[in-house]
Amino acid sequence: MTRAAPTTLRPTSAKEVRDAVLDTPGRLAIAGAGTAAGWAGRADDDVAATLDLSGLSGVIHHNPGDMTVSVHAGTPVLALQEQLAEHGQRLAFDAARVARGATVGGLLATADAGPSALVWGGLRDLVIGTTSVLADGTMVRSGGHVIKNVAGYDMAKLLHGSHGTFGPVVEVVLRLHPVPKAVACVAVDGPVAEAASRVLELMASPLEPIAVEWVSGDPGRLLVRLEGGAGTLPARVERLRELLGADAREVGPDAWDAHASLTDGPHAGGDADRPARDGAVVRIGCAPTRLAPLVEQLPATAVTAGLATGVATVTVPGAAVTEVHDAVAAVGGTSMLRDRPEALDAPAWGPAPSALALLKAIKNQLDPEARFAAGRFAPWM
């Protein structure tokens, strides 16, 4: 294990992570590739050390026959996909951050997902096992061979969206899918309300889209992705164009670039090739039928909206973040600040969830001294 700075530890194995937890008194911050540094609440600066898991990388075991793979948590998804493709397989996951080097563990901890979550779900649905380290140094494995049964908790589900608050993930076992033989994308321009109407008809059809996303603009664009066999896909594309209307047209894969740029946020990662834009980025989720009207009422300067999943990413003026949280809560949804200018002081979360007491109880059992990821869920806990 290396020390990059007096307060930064870079373990390269699960054992070294455990040793770091045991040997470091006080609070620990958990970091990875840095692609979600601005997500959720700001991490507390009052820590004894930062545990950088980016050195914990690589495939542990790939079983092509069972279509499963186990990896170290710091493994970049992009590198994993390249290795899996050699066997005609993939992790059916396409969050925008993947292109910037986001890791399996980081994506699991932030509950990030991409357009194909419509069919494949997020990592919550693709993870079949995890190994993590608790505050007392206990190594806990969920899924497969059980090292320790933690009061009946499904740790893989708990760790999804935990932002490190229950401890560092060190290994992840994933379910894989075949690489599709052919992929096509159809686009049609129009405002979000018009797109939502088209999506209702699309989802009632037998076309089985893999991704359905609306991207803001003048007047905006609906993107629909299909996958399938090379021989059958052209006919499905034609039926999709007929359903979406005379203006629908087939477009190339680069049509998703604008979607990825708006979803990933204007300040993400401090990448010099990604010039910062004004505003804060908020991820919102609600019932799909309520998403289009909600998006229309928000003071958003940029939007990507999964009209079939109910998940959207909106860029708004920093002063409007609280307004967004309130509007989302009013329709029974959830919201989280996922990117912001460094100087912006805005609430990271909407109203506390109804399960807050349960979350606090689990946190108290797994991390009674609150050593991990302090501040991420502020002011809730």
Short mmCIF file of C-alpha atoms in Angstrom, two decimals:
data_model
loop_
_atom_site.label_atom_id
_atom_site.label_comp_id
_atom_site.label_asym_id
_atom_site.label_seq_id
_atom_site.Cartn_x
_atom_site.Cartn_y
_atom_site.Cartn_z
CA MET A 1 0.00 0.00 0.00
CA THR A 2 1.31 3.43 -0.96
CA ARG A 3 0.83 6.83 0.65
CA ALA A 4 0.33 9.48 -2.03
CA ALA A 5 0.23 12.21 0.63
CA PRO A 6 0.30 12.25 4.42
CA THR A 7 -3.44 11.64 4.57
CA THR A 8 -4.06 9.57 1.42
CA LEU A 9 -3.80 5.77 1.39
CA ARG A 10 -3.83 3.76 -1.86
CA PRO A 11 -4.37 0.07 -1.11
CA THR A 12 -3.96 -2.45 -3.91
CA SER A 13 -5.72 -5.43 -2.32
CA ALA A 14 -8.71 -6.18 -0.13
CA LYS A 15 -6.36 -7.06 2.73
CA GLU A 16 -4.65 -3.68 2.46
CA VAL A 17 -8.04 -1.96 2.59
CA ARG A 18 -8.86 -3.89 5.76
CA ASP A 19 -5.47 -3.02 7.26
CA ALA A 20 -5.98 0.65 6.44
CA VAL A 21 -9.35 0.67 8.19
CA LEU A 22 -7.91 -1.04 11.27
CA ASP A 23 -4.70 0.98 11.43
CA THR A 24 -6.21 4.43 10.88
CA PRO A 25 -8.01 5.92 13.87
CA GLY A 26 -10.88 8.32 13.27
CA ARG A 27 -12.90 9.11 10.19
CA LEU A 28 -12.05 7.95 6.67
CA ALA A 29 -13.04 9.54 3.39
CA ILE A 30 -13.47 7.11 0.47
CA ALA A 31 -12.38 8.12 -3.03
CA GLY A 32 -12.03 6.48 -6.42
CA ALA A 33 -11.55 7.79 -9.94
CA GLY A 34 -12.97 11.17 -8.97
CA THR A 35 -15.79 11.18 -11.55
CA ALA A 36 -18.46 11.78 -8.90
CA ALA A 37 -16.57 14.02 -6.50
CA GLY A 38 -19.33 16.66 -6.65
CA TRP A 39 -22.22 14.25 -6.10
CA ALA A 40 -24.48 14.33 -3.04
CA GLY A 41 -23.35 16.14 0.12
CA ARG A 42 -19.80 17.42 0.31
CA ALA A 43 -17.50 15.02 2.12
CA ASP A 44 -16.43 16.18 5.57
CA ASP A 45 -12.88 17.56 5.55
CA ASP A 46 -12.34 16.49 9.16
CA VAL A 47 -10.94 13.04 8.38
CA ALA A 48 -7.87 11.14 9.52
CA ALA A 49 -7.16 9.89 5.98
CA THR A 50 -8.59 9.45 2.52
CA LEU A 51 -8.86 5.87 1.29
CA ASP A 52 -8.20 6.00 -2.47
CA LEU A 53 -9.48 2.78 -4.04
CA SER A 54 -8.34 3.55 -7.59
CA GLY A 55 -5.38 1.18 -7.15
CA LEU A 56 -7.71 -1.71 -6.39
CA SER A 57 -8.25 -2.62 -10.03
CA GLY A 58 -8.53 -5.60 -12.35
CA VAL A 59 -10.55 -8.70 -13.15
CA ILE A 60 -10.42 -11.39 -10.48
CA HIS A 61 -12.28 -14.13 -12.34
CA HIS A 62 -14.30 -14.20 -15.56
CA ASN A 63 -16.53 -17.18 -16.23
CA PRO A 64 -17.75 -16.79 -19.84
CA GLY A 65 -19.88 -19.93 -19.61
CA ASP A 66 -21.87 -18.64 -16.63
CA MET A 67 -21.69 -15.05 -17.95
CA THR A 68 -20.36 -13.67 -14.67
CA VAL A 69 -17.26 -11.72 -13.74
CA SER A 70 -15.73 -10.71 -10.41
CA VAL A 71 -13.65 -7.55 -10.31
CA HIS A 72 -11.85 -5.31 -7.86
CA ALA A 73 -14.00 -2.30 -7.03
CA GLY A 74 -11.57 0.20 -8.52
CA THR A 75 -11.78 -1.37 -11.99
CA PRO A 76 -12.75 1.17 -14.68
CA VAL A 77 -15.89 -0.03 -16.47
CA LEU A 78 -14.47 1.07 -19.84
CA ALA A 79 -11.46 -1.24 -19.44
CA LEU A 80 -13.72 -4.06 -18.24
CA GLN A 81 -15.96 -3.71 -21.29
CA GLU A 82 -12.97 -3.98 -23.63
CA GLN A 83 -11.87 -7.20 -21.97
CA LEU A 84 -15.37 -8.68 -21.97
CA ALA A 85 -15.90 -7.81 -25.64
CA GLU A 86 -13.16 -10.25 -26.58
CA HIS A 87 -15.59 -12.96 -25.44
CA GLY A 88 -18.65 -11.39 -27.08
CA GLN A 89 -19.95 -10.26 -23.70
CA ARG A 90 -20.62 -6.95 -21.96
CA LEU A 91 -21.78 -5.36 -18.77
CA ALA A 92 -25.15 -3.99 -19.90
CA PHE A 93 -24.52 -0.61 -18.37
CA ASP A 94 -23.98 2.74 -20.09
CA ALA A 95 -23.79 5.58 -17.56
CA ALA A 96 -22.19 8.68 -19.07
CA ARG A 97 -19.37 8.70 -16.49
CA VAL A 98 -18.01 5.44 -17.89
CA ALA A 99 -16.27 7.34 -20.68
CA ARG A 100 -14.33 9.37 -18.08
CA GLY A 101 -12.97 6.32 -16.29
CA ALA A 102 -15.69 5.71 -13.68
CA THR A 103 -15.11 2.53 -11.69
CA VAL A 104 -17.42 -0.34 -10.83
CA GLY A 105 -17.31 0.49 -7.12
CA GLY A 106 -17.87 4.20 -7.66
CA LEU A 107 -20.84 3.63 -9.93
CA LEU A 108 -22.33 1.18 -7.44
CA ALA A 109 -21.83 3.60 -4.53
CA THR A 110 -23.52 6.47 -6.38
CA ALA A 111 -26.36 4.40 -7.89
CA ASP A 112 -25.57 5.89 -11.28
CA ALA A 113 -27.17 4.42 -14.40
CA GLY A 114 -27.53 5.10 -18.10
CA PRO A 115 -30.27 5.01 -20.74
CA SER A 116 -30.25 1.20 -21.04
CA ALA A 117 -31.44 0.93 -17.43
CA LEU A 118 -34.86 0.87 -19.07
CA VAL A 119 -34.25 -2.81 -19.90
CA TRP A 120 -31.23 -3.97 -17.91
CA GLY A 121 -31.68 -1.92 -14.75
CA GLY A 122 -28.82 -0.31 -12.87
CA LEU A 123 -25.92 -1.96 -11.08
CA ARG A 124 -28.38 -2.85 -8.32
CA ASP A 125 -29.83 -5.35 -10.81
CA LEU A 126 -26.53 -6.46 -12.35
CA VAL A 127 -24.54 -7.02 -9.14
CA ILE A 128 -24.88 -10.54 -7.77
CA GLY A 129 -22.26 -10.26 -5.04
CA THR A 130 -20.03 -7.83 -3.17
CA THR A 131 -17.22 -7.87 -0.66
CA SER A 132 -16.88 -4.85 1.60
CA VAL A 133 -15.05 -3.82 4.76
CA LEU A 134 -16.90 -2.68 7.87
CA ALA A 135 -15.65 -0.08 10.33
CA ASP A 136 -14.32 -2.77 12.69
CA GLY A 137 -12.31 -4.39 9.87
CA THR A 138 -14.76 -7.23 9.25
CA MET A 139 -14.74 -8.45 5.65
CA VAL A 140 -18.33 -9.04 4.54
CA ARG A 141 -19.35 -10.91 1.42
CA SER A 142 -22.90 -10.84 0.11
CA GLY A 143 -23.79 -13.29 -2.62
CA GLY A 144 -21.96 -16.51 -3.33
CA HIS A 145 -20.08 -17.98 -0.38
CA VAL A 146 -21.04 -16.06 2.76
CA ILE A 147 -18.17 -15.08 5.07
CA LYS A 148 -20.40 -13.38 7.58
CA ASN A 149 -24.17 -12.95 7.69
CA VAL A 150 -24.69 -9.32 8.71
CA ALA A 151 -28.01 -9.47 10.54
CA GLY A 152 -29.73 -10.66 7.37
CA TYR A 153 -28.88 -7.54 5.34
CA ASP A 154 -28.47 -7.85 1.56
CA MET A 155 -25.24 -5.86 1.51
CA ALA A 156 -25.14 -5.61 -2.29
CA LYS A 157 -28.44 -3.72 -2.24
CA LEU A 158 -27.45 -1.60 0.76
CA LEU A 159 -24.19 -0.55 -0.87
CA HIS A 160 -26.02 0.61 -4.01
CA GLY A 161 -26.34 4.37 -3.60
CA SER A 162 -24.64 4.35 -0.19
CA HIS A 163 -21.91 6.86 -1.21
CA GLY A 164 -19.48 4.89 0.95
CA THR A 165 -21.35 5.52 4.18
CA PHE A 166 -21.43 1.81 5.13
CA GLY A 167 -17.79 1.24 4.24
CA PRO A 168 -15.59 0.63 1.19
CA VAL A 169 -16.53 -1.95 -1.45
CA VAL A 170 -13.48 -3.99 -2.45
CA GLU A 171 -14.85 -6.65 -4.82
CA VAL A 172 -17.96 -6.90 -7.01
CA VAL A 173 -19.47 -9.88 -8.87
CA LEU A 174 -21.48 -8.92 -11.95
CA ARG A 175 -24.00 -10.56 -14.26
CA LEU A 176 -23.12 -10.21 -17.96
CA HIS A 177 -25.04 -10.13 -21.25
CA PRO A 178 -24.08 -10.84 -24.87
CA VAL A 179 -22.86 -8.04 -27.10
CA PRO A 180 -25.74 -7.31 -29.50
CA LYS A 181 -25.33 -8.27 -33.15
CA ALA A 182 -26.74 -4.95 -34.33
CA VAL A 183 -27.72 -1.59 -32.81
CA ALA A 184 -29.78 1.22 -34.30
CA CYS A 185 -31.02 4.59 -33.12
CA VAL A 186 -34.00 6.58 -34.35
CA ALA A 187 -34.56 10.26 -33.55
CA VAL A 188 -37.50 12.62 -33.84
CA ASP A 189 -37.53 16.29 -32.91
CA GLY A 190 -40.15 17.85 -30.67
CA PRO A 191 -40.86 19.29 -27.22
CA VAL A 192 -40.95 17.08 -24.14
CA ALA A 193 -44.76 16.88 -23.93
CA GLU A 194 -44.97 15.68 -27.52
CA ALA A 195 -42.16 13.20 -26.90
CA ALA A 196 -43.94 11.85 -23.81
CA SER A 197 -47.04 11.15 -25.87
CA ARG A 198 -44.98 9.25 -28.43
CA VAL A 199 -43.25 7.26 -25.67
CA LEU A 200 -46.59 6.10 -24.24
CA GLU A 201 -47.46 4.63 -27.64
CA LEU A 202 -43.97 3.19 -28.08
CA MET A 203 -43.97 1.39 -24.73
CA ALA A 204 -47.34 -0.18 -25.54
CA SER A 205 -45.92 -1.59 -28.80
CA PRO A 206 -43.94 -4.84 -29.27
CA LEU A 207 -40.80 -2.98 -30.43
CA GLU A 208 -38.89 -3.45 -27.14
CA PRO A 209 -36.62 -0.40 -27.12
CA ILE A 210 -33.40 -0.61 -25.12
CA ALA A 211 -33.25 3.11 -24.34
CA VAL A 212 -35.70 6.00 -24.68
CA GLU A 213 -34.40 9.48 -23.83
CA TRP A 214 -35.42 13.07 -24.55
CA VAL A 215 -32.67 15.69 -24.87
CA SER A 216 -33.51 19.37 -24.54
CA GLY A 217 -32.92 21.80 -27.38
CA ASP A 218 -34.92 23.85 -29.82
CA PRO A 219 -37.34 22.10 -29.79
CA GLY A 220 -35.65 19.02 -28.29
CA ARG A 221 -35.07 15.49 -29.55
CA LEU A 222 -36.36 12.06 -28.64
CA LEU A 223 -33.79 9.25 -29.05
CA VAL A 224 -34.78 5.58 -29.21
CA ARG A 225 -32.24 2.76 -29.30
CA LEU A 226 -32.96 -0.75 -30.55
CA GLU A 227 -30.79 -3.86 -30.40
CA GLY A 228 -31.20 -7.20 -32.11
CA GLY A 229 -30.13 -9.50 -34.90
CA ALA A 230 -28.57 -8.04 -38.03
CA GLY A 231 -31.26 -9.66 -40.16
CA THR A 232 -34.29 -8.56 -38.16
CA LEU A 233 -33.33 -5.14 -36.88
CA PRO A 234 -33.93 -3.15 -40.12
CA ALA A 235 -37.61 -4.14 -40.15
CA ARG A 236 -38.00 -3.11 -36.51
CA VAL A 237 -36.34 0.23 -37.26
CA GLU A 238 -38.82 0.83 -40.05
CA ARG A 239 -41.77 0.02 -37.78
CA LEU A 240 -40.32 2.37 -35.16
CA ARG A 241 -40.05 5.20 -37.68
CA GLU A 242 -43.66 4.67 -38.68
CA LEU A 243 -44.76 4.78 -35.07
CA LEU A 244 -42.81 7.94 -34.22
CA GLY A 245 -44.06 9.86 -37.25
CA ALA A 246 -42.98 11.12 -40.65
CA ASP A 247 -40.12 13.19 -39.25
CA ALA A 248 -38.47 10.23 -37.50
CA ARG A 249 -35.10 9.28 -38.94
CA GLU A 250 -32.30 6.84 -38.25
CA VAL A 251 -29.20 8.48 -36.78
CA GLY A 252 -25.71 7.31 -35.87
CA PRO A 253 -24.43 6.39 -32.41
CA ASP A 254 -22.91 9.86 -31.98
CA ALA A 255 -26.46 11.16 -31.51
CA TRP A 256 -26.06 10.05 -27.90
CA ASP A 257 -23.03 12.29 -27.35
CA ALA A 258 -25.17 15.32 -26.52
CA HIS A 259 -27.16 13.19 -24.09
CA ALA A 260 -24.00 12.01 -22.34
CA SER A 261 -22.58 15.55 -22.12
CA LEU A 262 -25.71 16.98 -20.50
CA THR A 263 -26.13 14.00 -18.18
CA ASP A 264 -22.54 14.01 -16.96
CA GLY A 265 -22.65 17.64 -15.86
CA PRO A 266 -20.75 20.82 -16.66
CA HIS A 267 -18.25 20.63 -13.80
CA ALA A 268 -17.66 16.88 -13.53
CA GLY A 269 -14.16 15.73 -12.83
CA GLY A 270 -12.52 19.06 -13.56
CA ASP A 271 -11.72 17.83 -17.07
CA ALA A 272 -9.97 20.57 -19.07
CA ASP A 273 -11.60 19.26 -22.26
CA ARG A 274 -15.06 19.76 -20.74
CA PRO A 275 -15.54 23.54 -20.29
CA ALA A 276 -17.63 24.37 -17.24
CA ARG A 277 -21.09 25.85 -17.75
CA ASP A 278 -23.03 27.92 -15.29
CA GLY A 279 -25.51 26.13 -13.08
CA ALA A 280 -25.97 23.09 -10.92
CA VAL A 281 -26.97 19.62 -12.06
CA VAL A 282 -29.71 17.74 -10.24
CA ARG A 283 -30.77 14.14 -10.81
CA ILE A 284 -34.49 13.64 -10.30
CA GLY A 285 -36.73 10.60 -10.29
CA CYS A 286 -40.50 10.23 -10.26
CA ALA A 287 -43.30 8.24 -11.89
CA PRO A 288 -42.65 8.26 -15.67
CA THR A 289 -46.05 9.78 -16.45
CA ARG A 290 -45.24 12.75 -14.20
CA LEU A 291 -41.79 13.44 -15.57
CA ALA A 292 -42.62 15.54 -18.66
CA PRO A 293 -44.94 17.97 -16.81
CA LEU A 294 -42.36 18.25 -14.03
CA VAL A 295 -39.53 19.01 -16.45
CA GLU A 296 -41.64 21.67 -18.16
CA GLN A 297 -42.13 23.60 -14.93
CA LEU A 298 -38.49 23.60 -13.82
CA PRO A 299 -36.17 26.55 -14.61
CA ALA A 300 -33.83 24.23 -16.47
CA THR A 301 -31.26 25.30 -19.02
CA ALA A 302 -30.51 21.72 -20.09
CA VAL A 303 -32.38 18.44 -19.63
CA THR A 304 -32.03 14.75 -20.38
CA ALA A 305 -35.19 12.84 -19.51
CA GLY A 306 -35.79 9.10 -19.46
CA LEU A 307 -39.47 9.37 -20.28
CA ALA A 308 -39.96 5.62 -19.84
CA THR A 309 -37.89 5.29 -16.65
CA GLY A 310 -38.87 8.48 -14.83
CA VAL A 311 -35.25 9.57 -14.30
CA ALA A 312 -33.98 12.92 -15.54
CA THR A 313 -30.91 15.11 -15.19
CA VAL A 314 -31.51 18.86 -15.20
CA THR A 315 -29.12 21.79 -15.21
CA VAL A 316 -30.54 24.79 -13.34
CA PRO A 317 -29.24 28.07 -11.91
CA GLY A 318 -27.55 27.46 -8.59
CA ALA A 319 -30.12 29.62 -6.81
CA ALA A 320 -32.91 27.32 -8.06
CA VAL A 321 -31.68 24.05 -6.52
CA THR A 322 -34.04 24.25 -3.53
CA GLU A 323 -36.93 25.06 -5.87
CA VAL A 324 -36.14 21.89 -7.85
CA HIS A 325 -36.02 19.74 -4.71
CA ASP A 326 -39.41 21.10 -3.61
CA ALA A 327 -41.04 20.61 -7.01
CA VAL A 328 -39.84 17.02 -7.26
CA ALA A 329 -40.98 16.21 -3.73
CA ALA A 330 -44.43 17.66 -4.53
CA VAL A 331 -44.98 14.92 -7.16
CA GLY A 332 -43.67 12.17 -4.89
CA GLY A 333 -40.21 12.03 -6.45
CA THR A 334 -36.63 12.13 -5.23
CA SER A 335 -33.76 14.45 -6.10
CA MET A 336 -30.03 14.74 -5.54
CA LEU A 337 -27.46 17.38 -6.43
CA ARG A 338 -24.93 15.63 -8.63
CA ASP A 339 -22.72 18.42 -9.92
CA ARG A 340 -22.10 22.03 -8.90
CA PRO A 341 -19.63 24.89 -9.11
CA GLU A 342 -17.13 24.71 -6.27
CA ALA A 343 -18.44 27.88 -4.66
CA LEU A 344 -22.11 26.91 -4.71
CA ASP A 345 -23.67 26.30 -1.30
CA ALA A 346 -26.94 24.49 -2.00
CA PRO A 347 -28.79 21.56 -0.41
CA ALA A 348 -27.64 18.28 -1.89
CA TRP A 349 -30.85 16.39 -1.17
CA GLY A 350 -34.57 16.95 -1.17
CA PRO A 351 -36.72 16.12 1.87
CA ALA A 352 -35.54 13.21 4.02
CA PRO A 353 -36.95 9.82 2.96
CA SER A 354 -39.59 8.04 5.01
CA ALA A 355 -37.07 5.26 5.70
CA LEU A 356 -34.59 7.63 7.36
CA ALA A 357 -34.97 6.05 10.80
CA LEU A 358 -34.19 2.64 9.31
CA LEU A 359 -31.17 4.00 7.46
CA LYS A 360 -29.84 5.53 10.66
CA ALA A 361 -30.35 2.25 12.50
CA ILE A 362 -28.40 0.33 9.84
CA LYS A 363 -25.66 2.95 9.84
CA ASN A 364 -25.43 2.70 13.62
CA GLN A 365 -25.07 -1.08 13.45
CA LEU A 366 -22.52 -1.21 10.63
CA ASP A 367 -20.58 1.97 11.45
CA PRO A 368 -21.48 2.98 15.03
CA GLU A 369 -18.74 5.63 15.26
CA ALA A 370 -19.68 7.16 11.89
CA ARG A 371 -16.18 6.68 10.51
CA PHE A 372 -17.09 6.45 6.83
CA ALA A 373 -18.09 9.12 4.30
CA ALA A 374 -19.25 11.76 6.77
CA GLY A 375 -21.22 14.55 5.10
CA ARG A 376 -22.46 12.65 2.06
CA PHE A 377 -26.03 12.44 3.39
CA ALA A 378 -25.98 15.74 5.28
CA PRO A 379 -28.14 17.02 6.83
CA TRP A 380 -30.00 13.73 7.22
CA MET A 381 -27.23 11.75 8.91
#
